[in-house]
Structure formats: C-alpha cells, structure tokens
PDB file of C-alpha atoms in Angstrom:
ATOM      1  CA  MET A   1     -40.994 -27.992 193.320  1.00 41.00           C
ATOM      2  CA  SER A   2     -43.237 -30.797 194.604  1.00 41.00           C
ATOM      3  CA  SER A   3     -43.835 -34.209 193.124  1.00 47.00           C
ATOM      4  CA  ALA A   4     -47.294 -35.613 192.448  1.00 52.00           C
ATOM      5  CA  LYS A   5     -47.152 -37.531 195.731  1.00 58.00           C
ATOM      6  CA  GLY A   6     -46.447 -34.379 197.767  1.00 63.00           C
ATOM      7  CA  GLY A   7     -42.705 -34.973 198.249  1.00 72.00           C
ATOM      8  CA  THR A   8     -39.881 -32.857 196.950  1.00 80.00           C
ATOM      9  CA  TYR A   9     -38.839 -33.261 193.360  1.00 79.00           C
ATOM     10  CA  GLU A  10     -35.222 -34.267 193.312  1.00 83.00           C
ATOM     11  CA  GLY A  11     -34.666 -34.327 189.563  1.00 90.00           C
ATOM     12  CA  PHE A  12     -33.300 -37.202 187.509  1.00 87.00           C
ATOM     13  CA  THR A  13     -31.354 -39.936 189.158  1.00 89.00           C
ATOM     14  CA  ALA A  14     -27.672 -40.386 188.292  1.00 86.00           C
ATOM     15  CA  GLU A  15     -28.656 -43.530 186.338  1.00 86.00           C
ATOM     16  CA  GLU A  16     -31.296 -41.608 184.372  1.00 86.00           C
ATOM     17  CA  LYS A  17     -28.865 -38.828 183.580  1.00 84.00           C
ATOM     18  CA  ALA A  18     -26.284 -41.389 182.420  1.00 83.00           C
ATOM     19  CA  ALA A  19     -28.892 -43.050 180.161  1.00 85.00           C
ATOM     20  CA  MET A  20     -29.734 -39.685 178.586  1.00 85.00           C
ATOM     21  CA  LYS A  21     -26.027 -38.955 178.029  1.00 85.00           C
ATOM     22  CA  ASP A  22     -25.648 -42.430 176.469  1.00 85.00           C
ATOM     23  CA  HIS A  23     -28.542 -41.687 174.098  1.00 82.00           C
ATOM     24  CA  ALA A  24     -27.058 -38.330 173.055  1.00 82.00           C
ATOM     25  CA  ARG A  25     -23.721 -40.089 172.283  1.00 82.00           C
ATOM     26  CA  GLU A  26     -25.502 -42.768 170.324  1.00 76.00           C
ATOM     27  CA  LEU A  27     -27.341 -40.221 168.137  1.00 77.00           C
ATOM     28  CA  LYS A  28     -24.124 -38.276 167.561  1.00 78.00           C
ATOM     29  CA  ALA A  29     -22.157 -41.383 166.592  1.00 75.00           C
ATOM     30  CA  ALA A  30     -24.944 -42.591 164.293  1.00 70.00           C
ATOM     31  CA  SER A  31     -25.078 -39.252 162.476  1.00 72.00           C
ATOM     32  CA  ARG A  32     -21.309 -39.508 161.710  1.00 72.00           C
ATOM     33  CA  ARG A  33     -21.574 -42.848 159.883  1.00 60.00           C
ATOM     34  CA  THR A  34     -21.733 -42.649 156.144  1.00 65.00           C
ATOM     35  CA  SER A  35     -23.293 -45.697 154.532  1.00 72.00           C
ATOM     36  CA  SER A  36     -26.253 -47.703 155.794  1.00 80.00           C
ATOM     37  CA  ALA A  37     -24.143 -50.882 155.780  1.00 82.00           C
ATOM     38  CA  ASP A  38     -21.462 -49.133 157.882  1.00 83.00           C
ATOM     39  CA  LYS A  39     -24.172 -47.891 160.276  1.00 86.00           C
ATOM     40  CA  ALA A  40     -25.696 -51.397 160.673  1.00 89.00           C
ATOM     41  CA  ALA A  41     -22.352 -53.117 161.191  1.00 91.00           C
ATOM     42  CA  GLN A  42     -21.168 -50.555 163.704  1.00 92.00           C
ATOM     43  CA  ALA A  43     -24.521 -50.631 165.524  1.00 94.00           C
ATOM     44  CA  GLU A  44     -24.183 -54.421 165.966  1.00 96.00           C
ATOM     45  CA  ARG A  45     -20.622 -54.049 167.217  1.00 96.00           C
ATOM     46  CA  ASP A  46     -21.808 -51.351 169.648  1.00 96.00           C
ATOM     47  CA  VAL A  47     -24.542 -53.661 171.000  1.00 98.00           C
ATOM     48  CA  LEU A  48     -22.102 -56.567 171.424  1.00 98.00           C
ATOM     49  CA  ALA A  49     -19.594 -54.324 173.126  1.00 97.00           C
ATOM     50  CA  LYS A  50     -22.249 -53.011 175.518  1.00 97.00           C
ATOM     51  CA  ILE A  51     -23.309 -56.585 176.322  1.00 98.00           C
ATOM     52  CA  ALA A  52     -19.622 -57.545 176.942  1.00 98.00           C
ATOM     53  CA  GLU A  53     -19.388 -54.741 179.547  1.00 97.00           C
ATOM     54  CA  MET A  54     -22.234 -56.085 181.624  1.00 97.00           C
ATOM     55  CA  GLN A  55     -21.822 -57.931 184.888  1.00 95.00           C
ATOM     56  CA  ASP A  56     -21.798 -61.743 184.635  1.00 95.00           C
ATOM     57  CA  SER A  57     -25.455 -62.686 185.103  1.00 96.00           C
ATOM     58  CA  ASP A  58     -26.753 -59.746 183.033  1.00 98.00           C
ATOM     59  CA  ARG A  59     -24.150 -60.410 180.333  1.00 98.00           C
ATOM     60  CA  VAL A  60     -25.125 -64.114 180.009  1.00 98.00           C
ATOM     61  CA  MET A  61     -28.804 -63.240 179.790  1.00 98.00           C
ATOM     62  CA  ALA A  62     -28.176 -60.384 177.325  1.00 98.00           C
ATOM     63  CA  GLU A  63     -26.079 -62.699 175.100  1.00 98.00           C
ATOM     64  CA  ARG A  64     -28.941 -65.241 175.042  1.00 98.00           C
ATOM     65  CA  VAL A  65     -31.552 -62.552 174.442  1.00 98.00           C
ATOM     66  CA  HIS A  66     -29.474 -61.109 171.606  1.00 98.00           C
ATOM     67  CA  ALA A  67     -29.173 -64.533 169.954  1.00 98.00           C
ATOM     68  CA  VAL A  68     -32.874 -65.282 170.266  1.00 98.00           C
ATOM     69  CA  VAL A  69     -34.032 -61.871 169.143  1.00 98.00           C
ATOM     70  CA  THR A  70     -31.772 -61.781 166.050  1.00 98.00           C
ATOM     71  CA  ALA A  71     -32.811 -65.318 165.073  1.00 98.00           C
ATOM     72  CA  ALA A  72     -36.551 -64.822 165.705  1.00 98.00           C
ATOM     73  CA  GLY A  73     -36.691 -61.337 164.240  1.00 98.00           C
ATOM     74  CA  PRO A  74     -34.196 -61.183 161.330  1.00 98.00           C
ATOM     75  CA  ALA A  75     -35.811 -57.938 160.127  1.00 97.00           C
ATOM     76  CA  LEU A  76     -34.826 -56.259 163.411  1.00 98.00           C
ATOM     77  CA  ALA A  77     -31.586 -54.278 163.423  1.00 97.00           C
ATOM     78  CA  PRO A  78     -29.532 -54.233 166.641  1.00 98.00           C
ATOM     79  CA  LYS A  79     -28.736 -50.742 167.994  1.00 97.00           C
ATOM     80  CA  LEU A  80     -28.009 -49.035 171.266  1.00 97.00           C
ATOM     81  CA  TRP A  81     -30.913 -47.158 172.850  1.00 97.00           C
ATOM     82  CA  TYR A  82     -30.214 -45.124 175.982  1.00 96.00           C
ATOM     83  CA  GLY A  83     -27.192 -47.330 176.519  1.00 95.00           C
ATOM     84  CA  MET A  84     -29.170 -50.564 176.264  1.00 97.00           C
ATOM     85  CA  PRO A  85     -29.122 -53.295 173.582  1.00 98.00           C
ATOM     86  CA  ALA A  86     -32.229 -52.702 171.447  1.00 98.00           C
ATOM     87  CA  TYR A  87     -33.676 -54.008 168.221  1.00 98.00           C
ATOM     88  CA  ALA A  88     -35.332 -51.778 165.693  1.00 98.00           C
ATOM     89  CA  LEU A  89     -37.532 -52.091 162.605  1.00 98.00           C
ATOM     90  CA  ASP A  90     -37.168 -49.296 160.122  1.00 96.00           C
ATOM     91  CA  GLY A  91     -35.156 -47.314 162.685  1.00 94.00           C
ATOM     92  CA  LYS A  92     -37.814 -47.544 165.422  1.00 98.00           C
ATOM     93  CA  VAL A  93     -37.040 -49.591 168.551  1.00 98.00           C
ATOM     94  CA  VAL A  94     -39.348 -52.608 168.944  1.00 98.00           C
ATOM     95  CA  CYS A  95     -37.719 -54.309 171.911  1.00 98.00           C
ATOM     96  CA  PHE A  96     -34.739 -53.845 174.291  1.00 98.00           C
ATOM     97  CA  PHE A  97     -32.792 -55.540 177.066  1.00 98.00           C
ATOM     98  CA  GLN A  98     -32.281 -53.565 180.239  1.00 98.00           C
ATOM     99  CA  SER A  99     -29.719 -55.056 182.593  1.00 97.00           C
ATOM    100  CA  ALA A 100     -30.480 -55.113 186.337  1.00 97.00           C
ATOM    101  CA  GLU A 101     -27.473 -52.966 186.862  1.00 95.00           C
ATOM    102  CA  LYS A 102     -28.671 -50.201 184.571  1.00 93.00           C
ATOM    103  CA  PHE A 103     -31.122 -48.736 187.108  1.00 93.00           C
ATOM    104  CA  LYS A 104     -30.029 -50.794 190.129  1.00 94.00           C
ATOM    105  CA  SER A 105     -32.989 -53.118 189.825  1.00 95.00           C
ATOM    106  CA  ARG A 106     -33.265 -56.601 191.252  1.00 96.00           C
ATOM    107  CA  TYR A 107     -33.867 -58.116 187.794  1.00 98.00           C
ATOM    108  CA  ALA A 108     -33.125 -57.523 184.131  1.00 98.00           C
ATOM    109  CA  THR A 109     -35.961 -56.576 181.831  1.00 98.00           C
ATOM    110  CA  LEU A 110     -37.004 -57.516 178.306  1.00 98.00           C
ATOM    111  CA  GLY A 111     -39.104 -54.587 177.181  1.00 98.00           C
ATOM    112  CA  PHE A 112     -41.189 -53.794 174.122  1.00 98.00           C
ATOM    113  CA  SER A 113     -42.048 -50.347 172.768  1.00 98.00           C
ATOM    114  CA  ASP A 114     -45.402 -49.215 171.386  1.00 98.00           C
ATOM    115  CA  GLN A 115     -44.044 -50.238 167.931  1.00 98.00           C
ATOM    116  CA  ALA A 116     -44.358 -53.922 169.033  1.00 98.00           C
ATOM    117  CA  LYS A 117     -47.521 -55.596 167.736  1.00 98.00           C
ATOM    118  CA  LEU A 118     -48.306 -57.306 171.040  1.00 98.00           C
ATOM    119  CA  ASP A 119     -51.850 -55.908 171.267  1.00 97.00           C
ATOM    120  CA  GLU A 120     -54.160 -58.376 172.917  1.00 95.00           C
ATOM    121  CA  GLY A 121     -57.557 -57.071 173.885  1.00 96.00           C
ATOM    122  CA  THR A 122     -57.587 -53.894 175.959  1.00 97.00           C
ATOM    123  CA  MET A 123     -54.522 -54.692 178.050  1.00 97.00           C
ATOM    124  CA  TRP A 124     -51.208 -56.501 177.463  1.00 97.00           C
ATOM    125  CA  ALA A 125     -47.726 -56.716 178.895  1.00 97.00           C
ATOM    126  CA  THR A 126     -44.818 -54.736 177.371  1.00 97.00           C
ATOM    127  CA  GLY A 127     -42.135 -55.606 179.940  1.00 98.00           C
ATOM    128  CA  PHE A 128     -40.909 -58.874 181.293  1.00 98.00           C
ATOM    129  CA  ALA A 129     -38.638 -59.456 184.300  1.00 98.00           C
ATOM    130  CA  LEU A 130     -35.729 -61.815 183.676  1.00 98.00           C
ATOM    131  CA  THR A 131     -33.744 -63.612 186.325  1.00 97.00           C
ATOM    132  CA  ASP A 132     -32.527 -66.395 184.080  1.00 97.00           C
ATOM    133  CA  VAL A 133     -32.841 -67.302 180.381  1.00 98.00           C
ATOM    134  CA  THR A 134     -33.730 -70.951 180.207  1.00 98.00           C
ATOM    135  CA  ALA A 135     -34.812 -72.847 177.132  1.00 98.00           C
ATOM    136  CA  GLU A 136     -38.448 -72.189 178.053  1.00 98.00           C
ATOM    137  CA  VAL A 137     -37.737 -68.455 178.400  1.00 98.00           C
ATOM    138  CA  GLU A 138     -35.923 -68.459 175.050  1.00 98.00           C
ATOM    139  CA  ALA A 139     -38.974 -70.030 173.371  1.00 98.00           C
ATOM    140  CA  ARG A 140     -41.252 -67.422 174.969  1.00 98.00           C
ATOM    141  CA  ILE A 141     -38.922 -64.578 173.846  1.00 98.00           C
ATOM    142  CA  ALA A 142     -38.911 -65.953 170.312  1.00 98.00           C
ATOM    143  CA  GLU A 143     -42.733 -66.049 170.298  1.00 98.00           C
ATOM    144  CA  LEU A 144     -42.955 -62.510 171.585  1.00 98.00           C
ATOM    145  CA  VAL A 145     -40.443 -61.195 169.057  1.00 98.00           C
ATOM    146  CA  LYS A 146     -42.208 -62.876 166.120  1.00 98.00           C
ATOM    147  CA  GLN A 147     -45.536 -61.388 167.335  1.00 98.00           C
ATOM    148  CA  ALA A 148     -43.991 -57.997 167.938  1.00 98.00           C
ATOM    149  CA  VAL A 149     -42.632 -57.783 164.370  1.00 98.00           C
ATOM    150  CA  GLY A 150     -45.917 -59.112 163.064  1.00 94.00           C
TER     151      GLY A 150
END
C-alpha cells in the first residue's frame, strides 16, 4: 500500500498504537465505575497519576497547565484521553496536554478540540507548543480556556 506522498505505508507508529491502547483501557475503566462522583474522582486521580509519570520538564509543565485549566475552567472535568491529561465539558474533550515524550516531539503541546469555542474569523489556532510555563504563558492559557468554554 502506498501513502499519499508516494512512499510505502508503514502503519501506525509504536507511539500511536500505545495511545490507542491507552484510550481503550480508559474507556473500559470508565465503564466499570458506578456513580458519577466516583467516575469524576477517579478520573482526576488518573490524570494526576499520568502527570506524575512524566519526565521532569513535561511533568512540571503539565502540573502548571492542570492547575491553570482547572482554575480557569471549573466546569471542565479532568480525564485521560489517549493517555494524555484532558479536560472535558459534558463528557467531550475541550483541551488536552500532550507531553513532548508522548510522540517523541521536541516540545509539549496544549491542544484544543473542535468543542473549544476559539473560533476567530475563518482561521484560528487549536494547538500551542510549550517549552516552559511562565506566568505570561499561564495567563494566556487561562484566557484560552475561558474562551474555549465560552
């Protein structure tokens, strides 16, 4: 099978396969939980545990992003999404943190789904590269989250 660029299709990368397996485990675990309060509490613990597993620089940024997102978007519920910390409104992911390590990237990413109300004209950003989370970056994340939740 050929790819669109004329090369050979090699299938999903090991990182992509791992993310899909993470997502399958997340769905299975969520379906086992009984009450909505239990689901929410366990989902937050899962997110914090995933952040704690990250390498130093990613972990520090993820901790700051988590704090800012939960403060700026109190209606958002933390949950794992393809093995990444994510924040959902009514069960639908609005934003997520992707560590640099996740897909062997040179930077971490704060991403927003199509559920985020970031629309601005005919083109707008839905992903932001993060190399450090400074006070200025925290303020920008808070603005984006508030806008995304609308």
